Structure formats: C-alpha cells, structure tokens
Amino acid sequence: MTDNQTPAETAETATETPPHPWSDLGPDRFRLLRLAPQPTDRDTGARPLRFVELGQVERHTPRQSVLKLFIRLPGQMLSKKHNVLEVWADHGAKEVRFGPDAGLHIEPVNRGLGRFLLAQGARWAQRRWAHYLVEGGALPAKDVPREDLRLRRDHCLQTQGFEILYAGPEQLKASYSAPRVSILRPDWNTEKVQVIELTEAAAMLEQADRNLLEQEHRLGEMQARMNRLRREDGTLRFTIACLVVFALFQAGLLIWIATR
C-alpha cells in the first residue's frame, strides 16, 4: 500500500485479475465466405451478394483450449466486440463455454452468419470434446429491443441445439444452455453462407477475368460497328443533300425555261 492509498483501494488493486494472455489473439488463418443474395428485408433493407473474410485462431494447453472466429467486412471497420465468436474449453472441468460474455453481435444482420459461426464452434468442440458439458449463460434483453429480433435470436440458438429458458412469463430475462457438446448441431444454411476455398476463389477470379475479356471484345466489336454505321450514315446524308440540291436546281431550271 502506498502513502496515498486507502485500505479499500489496496484490496481492490490486489484483487484485480490480469487479462488472459489469449484475450487479444488475432486471426492467423483466413477463408472467404460468400453471402448469397436474398430478397429485400423489411427491417434490414437490401441483401445483395457479398463476400466477407473469415479469420480463425486457436490455442491449446493441457488446462484449456480456445477457438476465436472473426468476420471482417471489406472496407468497413467495426468494434472489436462485433463479429467475434469465442469457444473456450476447460479441460479440468470438462466444460465448453461460448462467448464473448458481451454477447454475439453480427453484422451484416439477417444473412445467416450467426448460425454459421455457432456451427463452426460446435464442430470444432465436437472433434475432441463431444462429451464435455456446455456452460450456459444469460441473454441480455438490451440486445433484442423488439419482439421480432428476440424471436430471430431464439430461433438461431434453438436451431443449433441450444435451449432457451425464460425466468418469467414477461420473457425479459433469458438464458441459454445445452446438456453436452454432442447435442449441438454443426450444420448451417449453406444456401445463405458458403465457404469459398482458395482454389475456388482463384477459379472465380479467372472466370471473372475471362468474362471481362469477352465483354471488352464484344464492346470493341460494337464500337467498330457503330463507327462503320456512323461513316455510312455520313455518306448517306451527303448523298441525300446532293440529291436535294440537284432537285432544287432542276426545279429552278424548269421554272426558268417555262417562264421564257
């Protein structure tokens, strides 16, 4: 305790828990995700075709393991609390916990990314620790200010094998749980979210490049045809002008002869 610290401040400083060494882990593996175009949603608006980046990192020790999944949007910066899923495995307690504690906040919303991340986390845990228990947690009411958002959240969790429990009939305080890791579902709606492997991405780029070359070739042919038509149009206009002048000359000549 320093001279300026009270006993309460000293006790508070002594009980502060240092951050976990894995708390600031960044992704070390990356994949490409294709978000299929969907009909325009009344609340979220247009849902066009998009490509986003999936980052992944995992660490293991005899005591615990962790998987972190990150969704990154090209040209868009988000809070560190958004688009992150954490899966922690406690090997001593034989328990798996899904996080972060602040809740799973995904953007863009209503594109199937929430189910995808939960499915990836369940698949990772089931490979080694399918018999582990699942640690439940609270679902903050502030994250779902409207009834439709609450139903969408509950449907997402229940589809992946989680149980939703409400503390009262007003359905304000909710929690999620699951008996074991093996109960969770490692699948998702592949019509909405598709993993693009490196070779597939390269093939898509090659096909896009071929399409661009074909379009440039077609545009060149159309431009040449338009130039040819312009030249022909100019020739026709000159011919018509000459015929008009000649006709006027003939008419004037006939009028002159008739009046003479």
Coordinates of C-alpha atoms in Angstrom, one line a residue:
M1 CA 0.0 0.0 0.0
T2 CA 1.3 3.4 -0.9
D3 CA 1.0 6.5 1.3
N4 CA -1.8 7.9 -0.8
Q5 CA -3.9 4.6 -1.0
T6 CA -6.7 3.7 1.3
P7 CA -7.0 0.1 2.6
A8 CA -10.1 -0.4 0.3
E9 CA -8.2 0.8 -2.7
T10 CA -5.3 -1.5 -1.9
A11 CA -7.6 -4.5 -1.6
E12 CA -9.3 -3.6 -4.9
T13 CA -5.9 -3.4 -6.6
A14 CA -4.8 -6.7 -5.2
T15 CA -8.0 -8.5 -6.4
E16 CA -7.8 -7.2 -10.0
T17 CA -7.4 -10.1 -12.4
P18 CA -4.9 -9.6 -15.1
P19 CA -6.2 -10.0 -18.7
H20 CA -6.0 -13.5 -20.1
P21 CA -2.9 -14.0 -22.4
W22 CA -5.3 -15.2 -25.1
S23 CA -7.7 -12.2 -24.8
D24 CA -6.1 -10.2 -27.6
L25 CA -5.4 -13.0 -30.0
G26 CA -5.8 -12.1 -33.7
P27 CA -6.6 -14.4 -36.6
D28 CA -3.8 -16.4 -38.2
R29 CA -5.9 -18.3 -40.8
F30 CA -8.3 -16.8 -43.3
R31 CA -11.0 -18.0 -45.6
L32 CA -13.5 -16.4 -47.9
L33 CA -17.3 -16.5 -47.3
R34 CA -19.9 -15.9 -49.9
L35 CA -23.2 -14.4 -48.7
A36 CA -25.8 -15.4 -51.3
P37 CA -28.2 -12.6 -52.4
Q38 CA -31.5 -12.6 -50.5
P39 CA -34.8 -10.8 -51.0
T40 CA -35.0 -7.3 -49.6
D41 CA -35.9 -7.5 -45.9
R42 CA -38.4 -5.0 -44.4
D43 CA -36.2 -4.2 -41.5
T44 CA -32.6 -4.7 -42.7
G45 CA -33.2 -3.5 -46.3
A46 CA -31.4 -4.9 -49.4
R47 CA -29.4 -8.0 -49.1
P48 CA -27.2 -8.3 -52.2
L49 CA -24.4 -10.7 -53.0
R50 CA -21.4 -10.0 -50.6
F51 CA -18.1 -11.6 -49.9
V52 CA -16.6 -11.4 -46.3
E53 CA -13.5 -12.7 -44.7
L54 CA -13.5 -15.4 -42.0
G55 CA -10.5 -15.2 -39.7
Q56 CA -9.6 -18.0 -37.3
V57 CA -7.2 -18.7 -34.5
E58 CA -6.9 -21.4 -31.8
R59 CA -4.7 -22.2 -28.9
H60 CA -4.3 -25.3 -26.7
T61 CA -2.7 -26.1 -23.3
P62 CA -3.3 -29.1 -21.0
R63 CA -5.7 -26.9 -19.0
Q64 CA -7.7 -25.2 -21.6
S65 CA -8.2 -24.5 -25.3
V66 CA -9.8 -21.7 -27.3
L67 CA -11.1 -21.0 -30.7
K68 CA -11.8 -17.5 -32.0
L69 CA -13.7 -16.7 -35.2
F70 CA -13.7 -13.3 -36.8
I71 CA -15.9 -11.9 -39.6
R72 CA -14.3 -9.0 -41.4
L73 CA -16.1 -6.8 -43.9
P74 CA -14.1 -5.3 -46.8
G75 CA -13.7 -1.5 -46.4
Q76 CA -15.7 -1.4 -43.1
M77 CA -14.3 -1.0 -39.6
L78 CA -16.3 -2.5 -36.7
S79 CA -16.0 -2.5 -32.9
K80 CA -13.8 -5.3 -31.5
K81 CA -16.9 -6.6 -29.7
H82 CA -18.7 -7.2 -33.0
N83 CA -18.4 -10.2 -35.4
V84 CA -16.4 -12.3 -32.9
L85 CA -17.2 -15.8 -31.6
E86 CA -15.2 -17.4 -28.8
V87 CA -15.3 -21.1 -27.8
W88 CA -13.4 -21.9 -24.6
A89 CA -12.8 -25.5 -23.4
D90 CA -11.9 -26.1 -19.8
H91 CA -10.3 -29.5 -19.6
G92 CA -10.2 -29.6 -15.8
A93 CA -14.0 -29.1 -15.5
K94 CA -14.6 -30.8 -18.9
E95 CA -16.8 -27.9 -19.9
V96 CA -17.2 -25.7 -23.0
R97 CA -18.2 -22.1 -22.9
F98 CA -19.4 -20.0 -25.8
G99 CA -18.7 -16.3 -25.8
P100 CA -17.8 -13.5 -25.7
D101 CA -19.6 -12.6 -22.5
A102 CA -20.9 -9.4 -24.0
G103 CA -22.9 -11.4 -26.5
L104 CA -22.7 -12.3 -30.1
H105 CA -23.2 -9.2 -32.3
I106 CA -23.1 -9.9 -36.0
E107 CA -23.1 -7.5 -39.0
P108 CA -24.5 -7.7 -41.6
V109 CA -27.6 -8.9 -39.7
N110 CA -30.0 -11.5 -41.1
R111 CA -27.6 -13.1 -43.5
G112 CA -27.0 -16.4 -41.7
L113 CA -23.7 -15.5 -40.2
G114 CA -24.8 -16.2 -36.6
R115 CA -25.8 -19.7 -37.3
F116 CA -22.6 -20.2 -39.4
L117 CA -20.3 -19.1 -36.5
L118 CA -22.1 -21.3 -33.9
A119 CA -22.0 -24.3 -36.2
Q120 CA -18.2 -23.8 -36.7
G121 CA -17.7 -23.5 -33.0
A122 CA -19.8 -26.7 -32.3
R123 CA -17.9 -28.6 -35.0
W124 CA -14.5 -27.6 -33.5
A125 CA -15.6 -28.6 -30.0
Q126 CA -17.1 -31.9 -31.1
R127 CA -13.9 -33.1 -32.8
R128 CA -12.3 -33.7 -29.4
W129 CA -14.6 -33.0 -26.5
A130 CA -18.1 -34.1 -27.6
H131 CA -18.6 -35.5 -24.1
Y132 CA -17.9 -32.1 -22.4
L133 CA -20.7 -30.2 -20.7
V134 CA -21.9 -26.9 -22.1
E135 CA -21.8 -23.9 -19.8
G136 CA -24.9 -21.8 -20.1
G137 CA -25.2 -18.1 -20.0
A138 CA -27.5 -15.1 -19.8
L139 CA -29.0 -13.5 -22.9
P140 CA -29.1 -9.7 -22.4
A141 CA -32.5 -8.2 -23.1
K142 CA -31.0 -5.0 -24.4
D143 CA -29.7 -6.8 -27.4
V144 CA -33.2 -7.6 -28.6
P145 CA -35.3 -4.4 -28.2
R146 CA -38.1 -5.7 -30.4
E147 CA -40.1 -8.9 -30.4
D148 CA -39.1 -10.0 -33.9
L149 CA -35.4 -9.6 -33.0
R150 CA -36.0 -11.8 -29.9
L151 CA -37.7 -14.5 -31.9
R152 CA -35.0 -14.4 -34.5
R153 CA -32.3 -14.8 -31.8
D154 CA -34.1 -17.6 -30.1
H155 CA -34.6 -19.4 -33.4
C156 CA -30.9 -19.1 -34.3
L157 CA -29.9 -20.6 -31.0
Q158 CA -32.5 -23.4 -30.9
T159 CA -31.7 -24.4 -34.5
Q160 CA -28.1 -25.0 -33.4
G161 CA -29.2 -27.2 -30.4
F162 CA -29.3 -24.7 -27.5
E163 CA -32.2 -24.5 -25.1
I164 CA -33.8 -21.1 -24.3
L165 CA -35.1 -20.6 -20.8
Y166 CA -37.1 -17.6 -19.5
A167 CA -37.3 -16.5 -15.9
G168 CA -40.9 -15.3 -16.1
P169 CA -43.9 -15.0 -18.4
E170 CA -42.9 -11.5 -19.5
Q171 CA -39.9 -13.1 -21.3
L172 CA -37.4 -10.4 -20.3
K173 CA -34.7 -12.4 -18.6
A174 CA -33.5 -15.3 -20.7
S175 CA -30.6 -17.8 -20.6
Y176 CA -29.3 -20.5 -23.0
S177 CA -27.9 -23.9 -22.2
A178 CA -27.3 -27.3 -23.7
P179 CA -26.7 -30.7 -22.0
R180 CA -23.5 -31.6 -23.8
V181 CA -21.4 -30.6 -26.8
S182 CA -22.6 -33.6 -28.7
I183 CA -26.1 -32.2 -28.7
L184 CA -25.1 -29.1 -30.7
R185 CA -25.6 -29.0 -34.4
P186 CA -22.6 -28.3 -36.6
D187 CA -24.6 -27.5 -39.7
W188 CA -25.9 -24.2 -41.1
N189 CA -27.9 -22.9 -44.0
T190 CA -25.4 -23.4 -46.9
E191 CA -27.8 -21.6 -49.3
K192 CA -27.1 -18.4 -47.4
V193 CA -23.4 -18.8 -46.4
Q194 CA -20.9 -20.7 -48.5
V195 CA -17.2 -21.2 -47.7
I196 CA -15.0 -20.5 -50.7
E197 CA -11.8 -22.4 -50.7
L198 CA -8.6 -20.9 -52.1
T199 CA -8.8 -22.9 -55.3
E200 CA -12.4 -22.0 -55.8
A201 CA -11.7 -18.3 -55.2
A202 CA -8.9 -18.5 -57.8
A203 CA -11.2 -20.2 -60.3
M204 CA -13.8 -17.5 -59.7
L205 CA -11.2 -14.8 -60.4
E206 CA -10.1 -16.5 -63.5
Q207 CA -13.7 -16.8 -64.7
A208 CA -14.3 -13.2 -63.9
D209 CA -11.2 -12.2 -65.9
R210 CA -12.3 -14.2 -68.9
N211 CA -15.8 -12.7 -68.7
L212 CA -14.2 -9.2 -68.7
L213 CA -12.1 -10.0 -71.7
E214 CA -15.1 -11.3 -73.5
Q215 CA -17.1 -8.2 -72.6
E216 CA -14.2 -6.0 -73.8
H217 CA -14.1 -7.9 -77.1
R218 CA -17.8 -7.5 -77.6
L219 CA -17.7 -3.9 -76.7
G220 CA -14.8 -3.4 -79.3
E221 CA -16.9 -5.1 -82.0
M222 CA -19.9 -3.0 -81.1
Q223 CA -17.8 0.2 -81.2
A224 CA -16.4 -0.8 -84.6
R225 CA -19.8 -1.5 -85.9
M226 CA -21.1 1.9 -84.6
N227 CA -18.2 3.7 -86.2
R228 CA -18.9 1.9 -89.5
L229 CA -22.6 2.9 -89.3
R230 CA -21.7 6.5 -88.5
R231 CA -19.5 6.6 -91.6
E232 CA -22.3 5.0 -93.7
D233 CA -24.8 7.5 -92.2
G234 CA -22.5 10.4 -93.1
T235 CA -22.2 9.1 -96.7
L236 CA -26.0 8.8 -96.9
R237 CA -26.5 12.3 -95.5
F238 CA -24.1 13.7 -98.1
T239 CA -25.8 11.8 -100.9
I240 CA -29.2 13.0 -99.8
A241 CA -28.0 16.6 -99.6
C242 CA -26.6 16.4 -103.1
L243 CA -29.9 14.9 -104.4
V244 CA -31.8 17.7 -102.8
V245 CA -29.6 20.4 -104.3
F246 CA -29.8 18.7 -107.7
A247 CA -33.6 18.5 -107.4
L248 CA -33.8 22.2 -106.5
F249 CA -31.6 23.1 -109.4
Q250 CA -33.7 21.0 -111.8
A251 CA -36.9 22.7 -110.5
G252 CA -35.4 26.1 -110.8
L253 CA -34.2 25.3 -114.4
L254 CA -37.7 24.1 -115.4
I255 CA -39.3 27.2 -114.0
W256 CA -36.9 29.4 -115.9
I257 CA -37.5 27.5 -119.1
A258 CA -41.3 27.8 -118.6
T259 CA -41.2 31.5 -118.0
R260 CA -39.0 32.1 -121.0

